[in-house]
Short mmCIF file of C-alpha atoms and ligand atoms in Angstrom, two decimals:
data_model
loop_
_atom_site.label_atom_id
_atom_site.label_comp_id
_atom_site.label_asym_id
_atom_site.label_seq_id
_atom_site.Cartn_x
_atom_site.Cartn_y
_atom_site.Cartn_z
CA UNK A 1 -36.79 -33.15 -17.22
CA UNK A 2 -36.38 -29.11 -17.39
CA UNK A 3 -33.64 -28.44 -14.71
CA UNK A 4 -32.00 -25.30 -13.02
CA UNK A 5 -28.81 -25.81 -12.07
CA UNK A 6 -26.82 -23.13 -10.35
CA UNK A 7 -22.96 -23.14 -10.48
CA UNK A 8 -22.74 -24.73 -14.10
CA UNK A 9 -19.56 -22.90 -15.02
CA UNK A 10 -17.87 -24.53 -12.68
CA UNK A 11 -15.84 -27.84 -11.69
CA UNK A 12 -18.61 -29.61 -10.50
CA UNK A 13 -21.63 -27.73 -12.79
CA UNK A 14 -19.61 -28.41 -16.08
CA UNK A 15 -19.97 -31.89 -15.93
CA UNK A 16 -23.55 -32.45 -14.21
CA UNK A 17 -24.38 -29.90 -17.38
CA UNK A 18 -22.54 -32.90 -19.73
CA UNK A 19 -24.45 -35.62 -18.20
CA UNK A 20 -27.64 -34.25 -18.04
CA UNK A 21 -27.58 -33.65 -21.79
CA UNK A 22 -26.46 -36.84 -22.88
CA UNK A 23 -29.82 -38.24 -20.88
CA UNK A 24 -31.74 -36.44 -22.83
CA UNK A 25 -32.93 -33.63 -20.10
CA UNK A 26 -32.64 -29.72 -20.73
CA UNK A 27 -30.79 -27.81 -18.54
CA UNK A 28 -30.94 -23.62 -17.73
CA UNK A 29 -27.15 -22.84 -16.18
CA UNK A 30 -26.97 -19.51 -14.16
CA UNK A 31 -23.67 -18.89 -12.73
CA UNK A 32 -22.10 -15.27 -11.94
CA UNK A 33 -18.30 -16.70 -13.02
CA UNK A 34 -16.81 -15.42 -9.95
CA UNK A 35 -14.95 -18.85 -9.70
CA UNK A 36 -16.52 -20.52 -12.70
CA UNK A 37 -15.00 -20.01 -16.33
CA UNK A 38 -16.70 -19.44 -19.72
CA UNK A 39 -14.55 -22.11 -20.72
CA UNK A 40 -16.27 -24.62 -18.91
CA UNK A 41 -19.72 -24.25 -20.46
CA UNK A 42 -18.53 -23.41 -24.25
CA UNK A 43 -18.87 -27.08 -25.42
CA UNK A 44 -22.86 -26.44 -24.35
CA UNK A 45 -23.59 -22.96 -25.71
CA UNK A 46 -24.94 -24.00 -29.19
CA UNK A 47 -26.70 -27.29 -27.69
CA UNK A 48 -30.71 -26.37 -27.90
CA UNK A 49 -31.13 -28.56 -24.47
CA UNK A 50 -28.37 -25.76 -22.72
CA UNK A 51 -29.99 -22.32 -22.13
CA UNK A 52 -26.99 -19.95 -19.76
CA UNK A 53 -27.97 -16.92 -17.78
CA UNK A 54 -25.49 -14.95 -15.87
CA UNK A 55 -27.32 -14.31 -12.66
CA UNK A 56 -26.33 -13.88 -9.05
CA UNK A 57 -28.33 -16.18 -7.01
CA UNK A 58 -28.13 -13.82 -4.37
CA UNK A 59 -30.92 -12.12 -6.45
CA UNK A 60 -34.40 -13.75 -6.90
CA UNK A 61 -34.77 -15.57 -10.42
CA UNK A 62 -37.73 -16.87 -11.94
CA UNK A 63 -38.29 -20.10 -14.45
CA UNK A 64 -40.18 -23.29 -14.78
CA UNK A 65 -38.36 -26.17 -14.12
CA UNK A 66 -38.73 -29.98 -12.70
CA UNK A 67 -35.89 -29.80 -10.85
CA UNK A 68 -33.82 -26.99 -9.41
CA UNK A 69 -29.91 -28.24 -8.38
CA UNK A 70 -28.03 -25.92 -6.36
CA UNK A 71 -24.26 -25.97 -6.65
CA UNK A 72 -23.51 -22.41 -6.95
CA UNK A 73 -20.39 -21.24 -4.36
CA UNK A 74 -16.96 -21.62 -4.75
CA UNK A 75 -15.89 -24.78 -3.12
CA UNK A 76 -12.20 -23.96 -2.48
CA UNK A 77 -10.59 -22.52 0.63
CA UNK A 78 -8.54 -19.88 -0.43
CA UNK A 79 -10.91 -18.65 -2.82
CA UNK A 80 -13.87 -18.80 -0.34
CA UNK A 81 -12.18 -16.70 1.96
CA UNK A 82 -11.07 -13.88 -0.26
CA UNK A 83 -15.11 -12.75 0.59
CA UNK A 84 -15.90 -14.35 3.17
CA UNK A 85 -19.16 -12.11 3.57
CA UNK A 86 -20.29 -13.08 0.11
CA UNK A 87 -19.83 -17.02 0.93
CA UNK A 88 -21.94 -16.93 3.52
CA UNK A 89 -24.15 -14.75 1.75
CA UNK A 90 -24.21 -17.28 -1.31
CA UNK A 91 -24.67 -20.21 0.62
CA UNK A 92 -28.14 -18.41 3.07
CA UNK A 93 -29.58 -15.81 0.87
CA UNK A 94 -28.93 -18.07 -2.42
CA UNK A 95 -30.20 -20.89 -1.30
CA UNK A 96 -33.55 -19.27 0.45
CA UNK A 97 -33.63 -17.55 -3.18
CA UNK A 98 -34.19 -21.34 -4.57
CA UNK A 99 -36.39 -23.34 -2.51
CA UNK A 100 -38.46 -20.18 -2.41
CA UNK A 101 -38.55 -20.77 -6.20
CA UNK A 102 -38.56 -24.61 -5.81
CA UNK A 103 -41.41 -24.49 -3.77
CA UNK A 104 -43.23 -21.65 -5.84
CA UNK A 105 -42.94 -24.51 -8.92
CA UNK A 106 -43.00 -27.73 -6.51
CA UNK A 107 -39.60 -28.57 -8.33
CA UNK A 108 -37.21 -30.86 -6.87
CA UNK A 109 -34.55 -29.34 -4.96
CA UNK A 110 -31.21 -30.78 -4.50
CA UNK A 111 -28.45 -28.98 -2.68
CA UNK A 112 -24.65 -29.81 -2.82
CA UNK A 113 -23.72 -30.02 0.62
CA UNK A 114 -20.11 -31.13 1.63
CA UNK A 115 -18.16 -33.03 3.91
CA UNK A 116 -16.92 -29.71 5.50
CA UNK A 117 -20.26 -29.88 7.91
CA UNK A 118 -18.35 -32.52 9.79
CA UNK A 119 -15.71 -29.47 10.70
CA UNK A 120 -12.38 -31.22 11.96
CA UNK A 121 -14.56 -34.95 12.94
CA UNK A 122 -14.34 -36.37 16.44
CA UNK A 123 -15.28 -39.80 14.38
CA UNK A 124 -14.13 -41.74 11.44
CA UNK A 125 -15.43 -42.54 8.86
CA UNK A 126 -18.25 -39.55 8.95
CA UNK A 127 -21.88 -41.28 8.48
CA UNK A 128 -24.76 -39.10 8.24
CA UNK A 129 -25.84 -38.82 11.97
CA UNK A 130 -22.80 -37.37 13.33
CA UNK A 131 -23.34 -33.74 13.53
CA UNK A 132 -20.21 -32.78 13.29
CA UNK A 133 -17.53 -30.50 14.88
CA UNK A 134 -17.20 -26.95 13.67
CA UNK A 135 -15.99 -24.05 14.75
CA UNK A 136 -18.58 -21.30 14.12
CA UNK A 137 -16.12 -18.22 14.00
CA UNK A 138 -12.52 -19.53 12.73
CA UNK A 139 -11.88 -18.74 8.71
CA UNK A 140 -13.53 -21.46 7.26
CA UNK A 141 -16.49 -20.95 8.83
CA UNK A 142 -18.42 -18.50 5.91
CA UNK A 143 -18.45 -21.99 3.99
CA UNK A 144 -19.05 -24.98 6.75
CA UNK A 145 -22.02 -22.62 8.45
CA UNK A 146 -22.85 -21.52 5.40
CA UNK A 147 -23.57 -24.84 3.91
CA UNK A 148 -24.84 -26.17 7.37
CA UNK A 149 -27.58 -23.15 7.37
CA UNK A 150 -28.28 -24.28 3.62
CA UNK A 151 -29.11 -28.01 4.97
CA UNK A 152 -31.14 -26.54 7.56
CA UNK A 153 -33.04 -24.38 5.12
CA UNK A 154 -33.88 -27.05 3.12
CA UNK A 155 -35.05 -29.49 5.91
CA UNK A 156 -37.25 -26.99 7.13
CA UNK A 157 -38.73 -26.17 3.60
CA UNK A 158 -39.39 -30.42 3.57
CA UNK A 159 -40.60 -30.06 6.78
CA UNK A 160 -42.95 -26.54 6.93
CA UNK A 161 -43.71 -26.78 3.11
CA UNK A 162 -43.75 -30.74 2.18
CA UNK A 163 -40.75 -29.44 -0.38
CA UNK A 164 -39.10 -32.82 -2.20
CA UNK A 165 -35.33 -31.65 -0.56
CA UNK A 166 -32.61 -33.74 -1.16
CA UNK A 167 -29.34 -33.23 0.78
CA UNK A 168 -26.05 -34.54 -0.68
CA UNK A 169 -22.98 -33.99 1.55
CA UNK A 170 -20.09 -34.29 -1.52
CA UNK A 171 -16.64 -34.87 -0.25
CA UNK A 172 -12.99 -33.95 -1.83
CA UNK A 173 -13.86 -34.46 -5.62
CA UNK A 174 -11.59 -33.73 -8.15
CA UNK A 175 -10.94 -34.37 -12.30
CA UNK A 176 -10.57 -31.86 -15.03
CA UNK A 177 -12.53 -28.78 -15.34
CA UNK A 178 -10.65 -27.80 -11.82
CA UNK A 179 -9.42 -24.47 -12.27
CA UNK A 180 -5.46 -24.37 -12.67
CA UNK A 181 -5.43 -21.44 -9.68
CA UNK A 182 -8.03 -22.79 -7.93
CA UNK A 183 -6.20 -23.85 -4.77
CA UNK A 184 -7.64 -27.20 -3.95
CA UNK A 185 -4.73 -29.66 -2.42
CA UNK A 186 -5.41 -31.89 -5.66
CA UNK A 187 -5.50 -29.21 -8.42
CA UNK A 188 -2.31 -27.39 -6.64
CA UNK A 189 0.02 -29.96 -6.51
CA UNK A 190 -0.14 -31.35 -9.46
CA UNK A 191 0.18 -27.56 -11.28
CA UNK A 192 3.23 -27.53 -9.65
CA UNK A 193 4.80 -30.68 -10.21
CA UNK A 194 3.76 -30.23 -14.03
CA UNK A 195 5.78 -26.41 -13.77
CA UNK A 196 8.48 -28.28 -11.74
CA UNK A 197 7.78 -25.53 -8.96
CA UNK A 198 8.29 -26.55 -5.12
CA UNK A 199 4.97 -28.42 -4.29
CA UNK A 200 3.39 -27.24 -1.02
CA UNK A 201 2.36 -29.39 1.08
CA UNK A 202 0.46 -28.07 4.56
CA UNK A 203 1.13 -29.49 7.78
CA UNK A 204 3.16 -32.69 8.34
CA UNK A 205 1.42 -34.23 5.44
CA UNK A 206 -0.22 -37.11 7.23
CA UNK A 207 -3.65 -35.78 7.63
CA UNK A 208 -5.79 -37.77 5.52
CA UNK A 209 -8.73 -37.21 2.66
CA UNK A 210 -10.21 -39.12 0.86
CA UNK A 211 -10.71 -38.39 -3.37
CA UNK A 212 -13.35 -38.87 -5.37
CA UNK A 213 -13.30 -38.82 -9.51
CA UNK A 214 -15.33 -36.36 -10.73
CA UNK A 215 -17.52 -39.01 -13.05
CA UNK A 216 -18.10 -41.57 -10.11
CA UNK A 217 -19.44 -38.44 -8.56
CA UNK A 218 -21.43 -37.30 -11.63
CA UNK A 219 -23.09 -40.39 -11.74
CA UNK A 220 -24.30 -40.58 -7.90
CA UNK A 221 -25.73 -37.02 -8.47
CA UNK A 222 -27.82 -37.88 -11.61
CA UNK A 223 -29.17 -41.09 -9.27
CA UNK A 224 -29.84 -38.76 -6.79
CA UNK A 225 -31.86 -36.71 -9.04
CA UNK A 226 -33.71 -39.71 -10.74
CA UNK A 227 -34.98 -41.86 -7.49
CA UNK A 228 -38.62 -41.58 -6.94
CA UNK A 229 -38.45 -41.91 -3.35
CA UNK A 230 -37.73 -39.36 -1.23
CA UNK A 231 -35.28 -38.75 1.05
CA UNK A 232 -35.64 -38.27 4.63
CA UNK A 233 -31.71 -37.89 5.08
CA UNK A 234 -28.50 -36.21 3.44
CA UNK A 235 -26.34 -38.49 1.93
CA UNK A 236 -22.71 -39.04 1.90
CA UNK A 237 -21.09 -39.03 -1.61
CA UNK A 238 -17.27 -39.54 -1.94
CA UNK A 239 -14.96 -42.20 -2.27
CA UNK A 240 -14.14 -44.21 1.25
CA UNK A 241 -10.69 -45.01 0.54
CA UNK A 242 -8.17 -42.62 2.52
CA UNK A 243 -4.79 -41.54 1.47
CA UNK A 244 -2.48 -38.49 3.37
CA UNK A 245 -1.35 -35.12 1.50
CA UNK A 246 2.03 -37.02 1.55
CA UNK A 247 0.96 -40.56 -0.24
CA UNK A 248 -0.88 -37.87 -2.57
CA UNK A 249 2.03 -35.88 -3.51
CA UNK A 250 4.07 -38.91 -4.34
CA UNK A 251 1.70 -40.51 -6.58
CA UNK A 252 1.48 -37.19 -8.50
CA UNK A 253 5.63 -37.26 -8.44
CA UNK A 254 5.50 -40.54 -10.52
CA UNK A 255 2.82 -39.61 -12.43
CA UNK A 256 4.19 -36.61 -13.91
CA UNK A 257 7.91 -37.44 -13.54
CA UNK A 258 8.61 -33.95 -11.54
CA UNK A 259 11.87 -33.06 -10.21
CA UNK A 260 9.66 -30.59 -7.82
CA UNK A 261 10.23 -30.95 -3.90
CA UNK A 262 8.05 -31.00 -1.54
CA UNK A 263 7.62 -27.96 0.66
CA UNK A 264 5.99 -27.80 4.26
CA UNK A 265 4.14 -25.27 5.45
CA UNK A 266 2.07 -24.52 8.42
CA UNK A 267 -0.98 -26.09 8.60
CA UNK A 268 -4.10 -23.55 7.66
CA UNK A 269 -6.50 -22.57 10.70
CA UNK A 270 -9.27 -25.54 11.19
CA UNK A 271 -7.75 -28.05 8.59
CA UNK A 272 -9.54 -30.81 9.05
CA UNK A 273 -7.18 -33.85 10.14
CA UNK A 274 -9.05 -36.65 8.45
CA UNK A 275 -11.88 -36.99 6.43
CA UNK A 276 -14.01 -40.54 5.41
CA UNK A 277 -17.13 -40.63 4.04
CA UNK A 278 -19.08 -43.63 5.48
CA UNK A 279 -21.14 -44.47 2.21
CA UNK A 280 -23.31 -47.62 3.56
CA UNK A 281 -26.25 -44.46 2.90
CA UNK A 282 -25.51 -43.42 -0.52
CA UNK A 283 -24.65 -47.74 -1.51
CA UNK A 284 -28.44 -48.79 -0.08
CA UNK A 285 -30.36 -46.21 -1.42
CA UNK A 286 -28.52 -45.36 -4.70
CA UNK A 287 -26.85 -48.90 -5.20
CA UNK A 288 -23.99 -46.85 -5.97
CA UNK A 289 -20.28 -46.68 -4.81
CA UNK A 290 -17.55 -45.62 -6.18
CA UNK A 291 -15.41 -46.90 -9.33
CA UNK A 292 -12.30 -44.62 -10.66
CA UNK A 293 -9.20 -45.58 -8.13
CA UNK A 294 -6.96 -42.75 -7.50
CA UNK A 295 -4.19 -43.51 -10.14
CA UNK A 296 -6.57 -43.73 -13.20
CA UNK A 297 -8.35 -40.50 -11.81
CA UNK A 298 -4.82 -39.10 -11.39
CA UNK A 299 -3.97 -39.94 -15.13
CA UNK A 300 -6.75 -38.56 -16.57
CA UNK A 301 -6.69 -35.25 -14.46
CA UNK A 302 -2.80 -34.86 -15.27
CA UNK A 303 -3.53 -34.97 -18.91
CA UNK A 304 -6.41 -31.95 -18.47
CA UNK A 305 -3.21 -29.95 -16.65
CA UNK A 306 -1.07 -30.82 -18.71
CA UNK A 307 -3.31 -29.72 -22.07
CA UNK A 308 -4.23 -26.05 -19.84
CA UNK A 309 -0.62 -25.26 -19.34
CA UNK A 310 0.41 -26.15 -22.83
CA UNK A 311 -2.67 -24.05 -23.70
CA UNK A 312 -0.84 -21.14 -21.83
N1 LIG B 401 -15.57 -30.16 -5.63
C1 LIG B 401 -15.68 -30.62 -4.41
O1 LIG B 401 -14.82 -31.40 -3.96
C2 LIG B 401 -16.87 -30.26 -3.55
C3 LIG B 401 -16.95 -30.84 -2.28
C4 LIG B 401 -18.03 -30.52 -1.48
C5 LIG B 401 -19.02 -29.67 -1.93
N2 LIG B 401 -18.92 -29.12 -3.16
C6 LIG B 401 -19.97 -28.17 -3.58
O2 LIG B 401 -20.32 -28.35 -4.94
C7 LIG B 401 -20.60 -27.06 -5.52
C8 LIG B 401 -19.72 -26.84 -6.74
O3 LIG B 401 -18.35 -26.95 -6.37
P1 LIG B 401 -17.19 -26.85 -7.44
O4 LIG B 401 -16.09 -27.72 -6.96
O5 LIG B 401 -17.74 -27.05 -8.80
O6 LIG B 401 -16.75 -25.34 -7.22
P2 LIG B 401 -16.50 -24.18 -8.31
O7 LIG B 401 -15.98 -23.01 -7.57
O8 LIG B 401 -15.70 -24.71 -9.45
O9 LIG B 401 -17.98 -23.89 -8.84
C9 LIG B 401 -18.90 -23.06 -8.18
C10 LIG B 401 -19.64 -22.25 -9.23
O10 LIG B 401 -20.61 -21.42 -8.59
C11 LIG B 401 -20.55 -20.12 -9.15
N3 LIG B 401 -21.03 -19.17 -8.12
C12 LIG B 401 -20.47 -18.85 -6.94
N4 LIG B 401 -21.21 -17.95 -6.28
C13 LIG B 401 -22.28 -17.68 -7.08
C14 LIG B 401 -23.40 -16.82 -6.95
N5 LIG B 401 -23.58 -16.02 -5.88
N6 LIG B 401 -24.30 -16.78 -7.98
C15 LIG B 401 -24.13 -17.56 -9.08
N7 LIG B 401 -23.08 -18.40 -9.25
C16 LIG B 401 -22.17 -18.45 -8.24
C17 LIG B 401 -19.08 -19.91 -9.50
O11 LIG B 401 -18.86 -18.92 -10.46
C18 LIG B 401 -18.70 -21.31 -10.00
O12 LIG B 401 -18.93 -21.44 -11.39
C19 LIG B 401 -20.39 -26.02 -4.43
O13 LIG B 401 -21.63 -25.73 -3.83
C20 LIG B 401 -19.50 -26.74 -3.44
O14 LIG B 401 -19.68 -26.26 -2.14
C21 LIG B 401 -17.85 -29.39 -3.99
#
């Protein structure tokens, strides 16, 4: 297949890029690196299969392609809300931008949803019909109604236009590729335990996530992408099992031998108490689940770190 995918200097977009060559398909990256890196797609820039524009989806972009996947916008709090404006922006007038396109080609169309369109859940775990429970005006909403607005669009593009939309709702991933500043609770504290810097954790520490590796994630993407049938539904993808910020911080203590402390602080507006994908969805019609446990994802993501920092 000839694919689009948006976002592919990022976390996420550097490794779907990876995968997607190895099967043989060739892939067009746009990204605008506003919280991408060049970094992440330099393996890919002499690879015939990798084509890279730097383009804003925000501004209407032509090619012919099988499948369009849409990951472009940053995915982590504090960097979402230094322009808020611009999320939101990313998230509606990107994402019309594409399944205008998608539907101009009759391309797939997949767009990376997330977990955040539960808000902070009245239910645990999350399944797909719960509609979630999110405040429309607080500081995180440029992202969560963003990215709720995006799933709309693309439901009513299946719906008005017979468009082949798939809707994946991706909770907490992480691996390497993360960027070291990037702010994400996985990312942060294990930059600072590798600095031997206080790590920060907010709130009391026992609200709960739940962490997927970045190539169990990979891989229930590129099924995703590959199914024939269509799909009538989003679909959960994360990994079920549920640890706090505090079990989290000391598993990165032993992993990395730190002397750092741990550090409260208050809890961000809207943080999200708990967080459990319900993945029955993503098991029956992707037979897929989950396969990294969160000390051998830790391991491996510790070593990226640790290789950045030394680096400098
Ligand atoms: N990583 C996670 O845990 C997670 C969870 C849920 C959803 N997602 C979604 O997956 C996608 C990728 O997340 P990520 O973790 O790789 O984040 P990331 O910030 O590392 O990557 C996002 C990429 O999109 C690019 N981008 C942002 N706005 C753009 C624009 N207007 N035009 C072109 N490019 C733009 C950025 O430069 C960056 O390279 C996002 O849509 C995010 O919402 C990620």
């Amino acid at each position: 297949m000839k694919i689009l995918l948006t976002g592919a200097a990022g976390f996420l977009g550097s490794h779907l890029t990876q995968k997607l060559i190895s099967e043989g398909h060739q892939v067009i990256g746009l990204d605008d690196f506003s919280s991408g890196s060049k970094k992440n797609i330099s393996d890919f820039l002499n690879n015939p299969n990798f084509i890279f524009q730097e383009q804003d989806v925000c501004k209407p972009f032509f090619c012919e392609v099988d499948a369009i996947l849409n990951f472009a916008c940053p995915a982590s709090p504090p960097i979402y809300q230094l322009d808020p404006v611009r999320t939101i922006e990313t998230n509606f007038v990107g994402t019309l931008n594409l399944l205008k396109l998608a539907r101009q080609i009759d391309a797939i169309f997949i767009q990376a949803s997330t977990s955040e369109v539960y808000g902070d859940p009245a239910q645990t775990p999350q399944n797909e019909k719960y509609w979630g429970n999110v405040n429309p005006i607080g500081i995180r909403s440029c992202y969560d109604e963003g990215k709720r607005a995006a799933e709309t669009l693309s439901f009513d593009f299946k719906r008005q236009f017979n468009l082949d939309a798939r809707v994946i709702r991706i909770f907490n991933t992480y691996g390497p590729n993360m960027a070291i500043n990037d702010g994400r609770v996985v990312s942060n504290l294990i930059v600072q335990a590798l600095k031997g810097v206080p790590m920060t954790i907010f709130g009391d520490g026992k609200q709960t996530r739940s962490f997927c590796y970045v190539s169990d994630l990979v891989e229930a993407i590129y099924l995703t992408l590959v199914r024939k049938n269509r799909f009538e539904t989003p679909i959960n993808l994360g990994n079920p099992t549920e640890f706090s910020m505090n079990q989290l911080a000391e598993n990165i203590i032993k992993l990395t031998n730190t002397k750092s402390e741990l550090v409260y602080m208050p809890l961000p507006g809207d943080d999200p108490k708990q967080r459990n994908p319900d993945i029955s969805l993503a098991k029956s019609l992707l037979g897929w689940e989950p396969a990294t446990n969160l000390n051998s994802g830790l391991i491996k993501t510790v070593d990226y770190f640790t290789r950045e920092l030394a680096r400098g």
